[in-house]
Each structure stands twice: as structure tokens, then as C-alpha cells.
Amino acid sequence: MTVFRMSEAAELLGVSVDTVRRWVDAGRLAASRDEQGHRVVDGVDLAAFVRTQSADPEGREESSARNRLRGIVTSVVKDAVMAQVDIQAGPFRVVSLMSREAVDELGLEVGTVAVAVIKSTNVVVEKPTVIAASRGRSSS
């Protein structure tokens, strides 16, 4: 079973360690103590918590796309026909290529809030060996 230290859980969730501690103290996120007395979060509990936090926002249109990353537009590069829009969604940079007409119609410009909606018909999933080997802990 994989467990994460509070700092590791915070990094994975994109929040501060204090925020994770508050969630644990409030009973919103389950934690236990490891052999050294440090609080740790079970990977299964962390995944369940993340699922509850990612509920669909109210007022969105119905869609088959499930992957939505809300962020701020950090760059818009337009030419005569196409445009590149960069969105910073938490720790993630999402780059979208679209028509210039779409950018203009949506009013996308640096500093505006946008949601990157990703239809996951072609997603590569990797398991980083650094996190798996040194950060995730196993208990027998």
C-alpha cells in the first residue's frame, strides 16, 4: 500500500502543507502515523479525496469530455489563421492550437480565466520512477 507524507500529498494536490494539515485536522482527509510518528496519507484515501474535490462545477454545459483544467491564460500568439493559447492550470501548462477566429470569439487574452477541456481519446499515462521509488512509501 502506498502512503504519502503530508508534504508529498500537498505537492500532488498543488496546495500547501498547511492546507493538507487543516483538511486532516478537520476530518476531510484521513491520515495515520508512520513508524516515526509522522502523519501520512494512504494513496487510496488521497485518490478518493481528490475525486470528491473534482466534482463538476455548476452551470457547465453537458459534455462527454471529463478532463477539465481551469486556469489563467498566460500567452496568446496569433497569426492570420491559427493561434496558440497557453493556460496555466495549477502546476500544469496546457497549450492549445486553435483557429484565430475561435480565440477572437472567446475573447481569450493574457490574464483571462479559461477552462481547457480535454477529450481523452489519446492520452499517454506514465508512472514517474522518481516518485514511485523515493516518495511513495510501501508498508507491509
Backbone as CSV, one residue per row, in Angstrom:
resi,resn,N_x,N_y,N_z,CA_x,CA_y,CA_z,C_x,C_y,C_z
1,MET,0.848,-1.171,0.000,0.000,0.000,0.000,0.896,1.237,0.000
2,THR,0.641,2.188,-0.889,1.417,3.406,-0.977,0.860,4.453,-0.029
3,VAL,1.758,5.087,0.721,1.372,6.189,1.590,2.252,7.386,1.265
4,PHE,1.741,8.571,1.550,2.459,9.798,1.251,2.588,10.655,2.498
5,ARG,3.749,11.253,2.669,3.928,12.231,3.737,3.056,13.438,3.419
6,MET,2.816,14.266,4.405,1.960,15.446,4.223,2.504,16.339,3.104
7,SER,3.814,16.523,3.061,4.421,17.378,2.036,4.241,16.777,0.647
8,GLU,4.314,15.461,0.549,4.121,14.791,-0.740,2.670,14.907,-1.192
9,ALA,1.731,14.736,-0.260,0.313,14.884,-0.593,0.040,16.301,-1.063
10,ALA,0.628,17.280,-0.375,0.444,18.686,-0.750,0.965,18.940,-2.155
11,GLU,2.123,18.393,-2.459,2.700,18.578,-3.798,1.803,17.959,-4.866
12,LEU,1.306,16.770,-4.613,0.432,16.102,-5.582,-0.878,16.867,-5.793
13,LEU,-1.383,17.494,-4.726,-2.649,18.222,-4.814,-2.479,19.666,-5.261
14,GLY,-1.225,20.152,-5.287,-0.982,21.529,-5.691,-1.407,22.539,-4.639
15,VAL,-1.305,22.158,-3.355,-1.660,23.052,-2.252,-0.508,23.069,-1.250
16,SER,-0.624,23.911,-0.229,0.417,23.979,0.795,0.267,22.825,1.789
17,VAL,1.335,22.552,2.502,1.309,21.524,3.539,0.305,21.931,4.619
18,ASP,0.233,23.230,4.932,-0.731,23.699,5.935,-2.161,23.394,5.525
19,THR,-2.462,23.509,4.245,-3.809,23.193,3.765,-4.121,21.722,3.980
20,VAL,-3.174,20.857,3.668,-3.381,19.418,3.877,-3.572,19.135,5.368
21,ARG,-2.782,19.771,6.210,-2.931,19.577,7.663,-4.314,20.011,8.132
22,ARG,-4.792,21.136,7.623,-6.130,21.606,8.005,-7.197,20.608,7.573
23,TRP,-7.066,20.055,6.358,-8.030,19.065,5.887,-8.016,17.831,6.785
24,VAL,-6.818,17.392,7.189,-6.702,16.228,8.067,-7.305,16.559,9.432
25,ASP,-6.944,17.710,9.987,-7.450,18.102,11.306,-8.974,18.246,11.313
26,ALA,-9.535,18.674,10.181,-10.988,18.845,10.079,-11.701,17.529,9.764
27,GLY,-10.943,16.466,9.527,-11.543,15.169,9.225,-11.957,15.005,7.780
28,ARG,-11.570,15.928,6.910,-11.922,15.818,5.493,-11.025,14.838,4.753
29,LEU,-9.806,14.645,5.259,-8.834,13.747,4.635,-8.273,12.846,5.731
30,ALA,-8.335,11.544,5.512,-7.857,10.586,6.511,-6.337,10.531,6.508
31,ALA,-5.756,10.416,7.704,-4.311,10.276,7.848,-4.029,9.370,9.036
32,SER,-2.846,8.785,9.015,-2.399,7.952,10.127,-0.963,8.357,10.449
33,ARG,-0.349,7.645,11.376,1.035,7.937,11.759,1.942,6.802,11.292
34,ASP,3.122,7.162,10.787,4.090,6.131,10.400,4.928,5.728,11.614
35,GLU,5.940,4.901,11.392,6.775,4.393,12.478,7.498,5.504,13.237
36,GLN,7.771,6.618,12.574,8.453,7.746,13.206,7.476,8.741,13.837
37,GLY,6.180,8.470,13.739,5.183,9.355,14.315,4.726,10.468,13.389
38,HIS,5.188,10.467,12.142,4.795,11.482,11.173,3.443,11.108,10.570
39,ARG,2.644,12.129,10.311,1.355,11.859,9.689,1.552,11.524,8.214
40,VAL,0.849,10.491,7.757,0.909,10.062,6.364,-0.513,9.822,5.869
41,VAL,-0.663,9.936,4.554,-1.962,9.747,3.916,-1.866,8.539,3.003
42,ASP,-2.786,7.608,3.156,-2.839,6.431,2.300,-3.177,6.865,0.871
43,GLY,-2.512,6.272,-0.109,-2.740,6.629,-1.510,-4.182,6.453,-1.951
44,VAL,-4.853,5.401,-1.473,-6.251,5.159,-1.837,-7.141,6.261,-1.256
45,ASP,-6.870,6.658,-0.006,-7.646,7.735,0.618,-7.407,9.063,-0.100
46,LEU,-6.160,9.308,-0.512,-5.842,10.545,-1.224,-6.578,10.594,-2.563
47,ALA,-6.596,9.472,-3.266,-7.306,9.410,-4.551,-8.801,9.652,-4.366
48,ALA,-9.380,9.067,-3.322,-10.809,9.274,-3.051,-11.087,10.735,-2.728
49,PHE,-10.209,11.356,-1.949,-10.365,12.767,-1.598,-10.328,13.632,-2.855
50,VAL,-9.379,13.360,-3.738,-9.252,14.130,-4.973,-10.518,14.000,-5.818
51,ARG,-11.073,12.791,-5.888,-12.308,12.601,-6.657,-13.441,13.454,-6.103
52,THR,-13.551,13.557,-4.779,-14.632,14.362,-4.196,-14.408,15.851,-4.437
53,GLN,-13.147,16.262,-4.541,-12.835,17.677,-4.760,-12.994,18.093,-6.217
54,SER,-13.046,17.130,-7.117,-13.102,17.455,-8.544,-14.509,17.335,-9.106
55,ALA,-15.513,17.505,-8.265,-16.899,17.452,-8.747,-17.102,18.508,-9.827
56,ASP,-17.973,18.193,-10.769,-18.224,19.115,-11.873,-18.761,20.443,-11.356
57,PRO,-18.215,21.565,-11.855,-18.718,22.863,-11.434,-20.139,23.075,-11.953
58,GLU,-20.924,23.802,-11.187,-22.298,24.080,-11.592,-22.301,24.990,-12.805
59,GLY,-23.335,24.852,-13.603,-23.526,25.761,-14.720,-22.754,25.423,-15.982
60,ARG,-22.074,24.297,-16.025,-21.349,23.978,-17.253,-22.278,23.216,-18.192
61,GLU,-21.960,23.298,-19.460,-22.759,22.576,-20.437,-22.482,21.083,-20.332
62,GLU,-23.475,20.276,-20.736,-23.266,18.837,-20.738,-22.275,18.482,-21.827
63,SER,-21.394,17.542,-21.506,-20.345,17.162,-22.445,-19.851,15.767,-22.101
64,SER,-19.329,15.072,-23.102,-18.741,13.766,-22.840,-17.304,13.895,-22.349
65,ALA,-16.711,15.080,-22.485,-15.345,15.291,-22.013,-15.336,15.381,-20.496
66,ARG,-14.436,14.665,-19.866,-14.376,14.626,-18.406,-13.181,15.380,-17.827
67,ASN,-12.224,15.693,-18.646,-10.988,16.310,-18.168,-11.051,17.815,-18.369
68,ARG,-11.195,18.545,-17.264,-11.342,19.998,-17.312,-10.308,20.620,-16.391
69,LEU,-9.492,21.493,-16.954,-8.454,22.164,-16.178,-8.694,23.671,-16.255
70,ARG,-9.131,24.253,-15.137,-9.407,25.692,-15.072,-8.108,26.403,-14.754
71,GLY,-7.827,27.465,-15.492,-6.583,28.185,-15.255,-6.627,29.580,-15.828
72,ILE,-5.464,30.187,-15.902,-5.337,31.546,-16.410,-4.543,31.521,-17.709
73,VAL,-4.995,32.309,-18.674,-4.299,32.387,-19.959,-3.005,33.171,-19.737
74,THR,-1.880,32.549,-20.109,-0.573,33.181,-19.904,0.056,33.668,-21.197
75,SER,-0.443,33.179,-22.328,0.128,33.591,-23.610,-0.882,33.334,-24.720
76,VAL,-0.960,34.275,-25.659,-1.767,34.099,-26.869,-0.921,34.582,-28.038
77,VAL,-0.642,33.678,-28.972,0.118,34.027,-30.172,-0.783,33.748,-31.362
78,LYS,-1.080,34.808,-32.143,-1.996,34.661,-33.274,-1.282,35.012,-34.576
79,ASP,-1.624,34.273,-35.635,-1.224,34.689,-36.972,-2.505,34.921,-37.761
80,ALA,-2.439,34.895,-39.065,-3.618,35.214,-39.872,-4.737,34.182,-39.723
81,VAL,-4.390,32.913,-39.516,-5.392,31.855,-39.483,-5.447,31.115,-38.148
82,MET,-4.303,30.822,-37.540,-4.225,29.983,-36.344,-3.740,30.777,-35.130
83,ALA,-3.879,30.145,-33.962,-3.411,30.764,-32.720,-2.941,29.674,-31.764
84,GLN,-2.036,30.063,-30.880,-1.583,29.196,-29.795,-1.956,29.881,-28.494
85,VAL,-2.658,29.147,-27.633,-3.077,29.678,-26.337,-2.452,28.815,-25.254
86,ASP,-1.739,29.451,-24.320,-1.152,28.751,-23.180,-1.992,29.066,-21.942
87,ILE,-2.338,28.010,-21.196,-3.102,28.158,-19.965,-2.295,27.522,-18.841
88,GLN,-2.151,28.237,-17.740,-1.515,27.677,-16.552,-2.629,27.255,-15.604
89,ALA,-2.780,25.937,-15.432,-3.826,25.367,-14.582,-3.148,24.711,-13.398
90,GLY,-3.015,25.446,-12.298,-2.241,24.949,-11.167,-0.802,24.776,-11.603
91,PRO,-0.206,23.632,-11.336,1.184,23.433,-11.744,1.325,23.002,-13.212
92,PHE,0.211,22.912,-13.933,0.240,22.365,-15.279,0.097,23.443,-16.341
93,ARG,0.935,23.357,-17.373,0.841,24.238,-18.536,0.137,23.454,-19.633
94,VAL,-0.954,24.019,-20.129,-1.711,23.394,-21.209,-1.588,24.305,-22.419
95,VAL,-1.214,23.733,-23.554,-1.060,24.500,-24.787,-2.102,24.015,-25.779
96,SER,-2.852,24.961,-26.333,-3.883,24.619,-27.308,-3.632,25.362,-28.610
97,LEU,-3.759,24.633,-29.709,-3.697,25.246,-31.029,-5.118,25.292,-31.562
98,MET,-5.564,26.459,-31.981,-6.933,26.632,-32.461,-6.958,27.729,-33.500
99,SER,-8.119,27.917,-34.095,-8.229,28.976,-35.095,-8.171,30.344,-34.421
100,ARG,-7.681,31.327,-35.157,-7.658,32.698,-34.658,-9.088,33.173,-34.413
101,GLU,-10.008,32.738,-35.274,-11.415,33.106,-35.133,-11.963,32.649,-33.780
102,ALA,-11.612,31.420,-33.351,-12.082,30.907,-32.063,-11.529,31.736,-30.906
103,VAL,-10.252,32.099,-30.979,-9.634,32.925,-29.934,-10.351,34.267,-29.838
104,ASP,-10.601,34.870,-30.989,-11.275,36.167,-31.006,-12.705,36.062,-30.482
105,GLU,-13.448,35.031,-30.895,-14.836,34.861,-30.443,-14.913,34.614,-28.938
106,LEU,-13.938,33.865,-28.389,-13.933,33.577,-26.955,-13.360,34.729,-26.127
107,GLY,-12.730,35.679,-26.799,-12.125,36.798,-26.081,-10.931,36.381,-25.237
108,LEU,-10.199,35.386,-25.713,-9.049,34.895,-24.953,-7.888,35.864,-25.074
109,GLU,-7.411,36.302,-23.929,-6.240,37.170,-23.887,-5.517,36.918,-22.573
110,VAL,-4.273,37.323,-22.505,-3.470,37.095,-21.310,-4.198,37.669,-20.095
111,GLY,-4.292,36.846,-19.051,-4.924,37.282,-17.809,-6.367,36.852,-17.651
112,THR,-6.980,36.312,-18.711,-8.363,35.854,-18.584,-8.390,34.411,-18.074
113,VAL,-9.500,34.061,-17.442,-9.688,32.696,-16.959,-10.266,31.863,-18.096
114,ALA,-9.753,30.656,-18.238,-10.241,29.748,-19.273,-10.223,28.322,-18.729
115,VAL,-10.995,27.465,-19.341,-11.028,26.053,-18.968,-10.580,25.244,-20.174
116,ALA,-9.513,24.465,-19.983,-9.060,23.551,-21.027,-9.859,22.266,-20.873
117,VAL,-10.637,21.932,-21.892,-11.451,20.720,-21.872,-10.753,19.715,-22.781
118,ILE,-10.390,18.575,-22.206,-9.582,17.605,-22.927,-10.389,16.326,-23.126
119,LYS,-10.602,15.969,-24.360,-11.265,14.701,-24.690,-10.163,13.663,-24.775
120,SER,-10.202,12.712,-23.871,-9.065,11.817,-23.686,-9.080,10.590,-24.590
121,THR,-9.150,10.806,-25.872,-9.089,9.673,-26.788,-7.660,9.216,-27.039
122,ASN,-6.681,10.064,-26.702,-5.291,9.699,-26.889,-4.469,10.322,-25.769
123,VAL,-4.372,9.629,-24.649,-3.623,10.126,-23.505,-2.565,9.102,-23.147
124,VAL,-1.335,9.556,-23.013,-0.243,8.695,-22.589,-0.120,8.837,-21.079
125,VAL,-0.137,7.739,-20.350,-0.008,7.755,-18.896,1.345,7.168,-18.542
126,GLU,2.103,7.908,-17.744,3.413,7.450,-17.299,3.434,7.376,-15.792
127,LYS,4.247,6.502,-15.272,4.456,6.410,-13.837,5.890,6.844,-13.573
128,PRO,6.057,8.044,-13.012,7.426,8.535,-12.789,8.169,7.662,-11.793
129,THR,9.349,7.207,-12.178,10.115,6.316,-11.318,10.640,7.038,-10.091
130,VAL,10.884,8.339,-10.175,11.393,9.089,-9.027,10.368,9.078,-7.904
131,ILE,9.113,9.375,-8.211,8.067,9.390,-7.191,7.810,7.978,-6.689
132,ALA,7.735,7.027,-7.601,7.424,5.653,-7.205,8.515,5.075,-6.320
133,ALA,9.764,5.396,-6.623,10.864,4.784,-5.891,11.185,5.508,-4.589
134,SER,11.176,6.845,-4.596,11.655,7.536,-3.408,10.576,8.249,-2.617
135,ARG,9.463,8.605,-3.225,8.454,9.373,-2.495,7.318,8.517,-1.993
136,GLY,6.817,7.650,-2.838,5.743,6.772,-2.376,6.333,5.733,-1.437
137,ARG,5.688,5.520,-0.327,6.224,4.565,0.641,5.321,3.349,0.668
138,SER,5.918,2.222,0.884,5.142,0.993,0.984,5.198,0.477,2.406
139,SER,4.080,-0.013,2.865,4.061,-0.663,4.170,3.613,-2.097,3.978
140,SER,4.174,-2.981,4.723,3.860,-4.389,4.550,2.722,-4.816,5.416
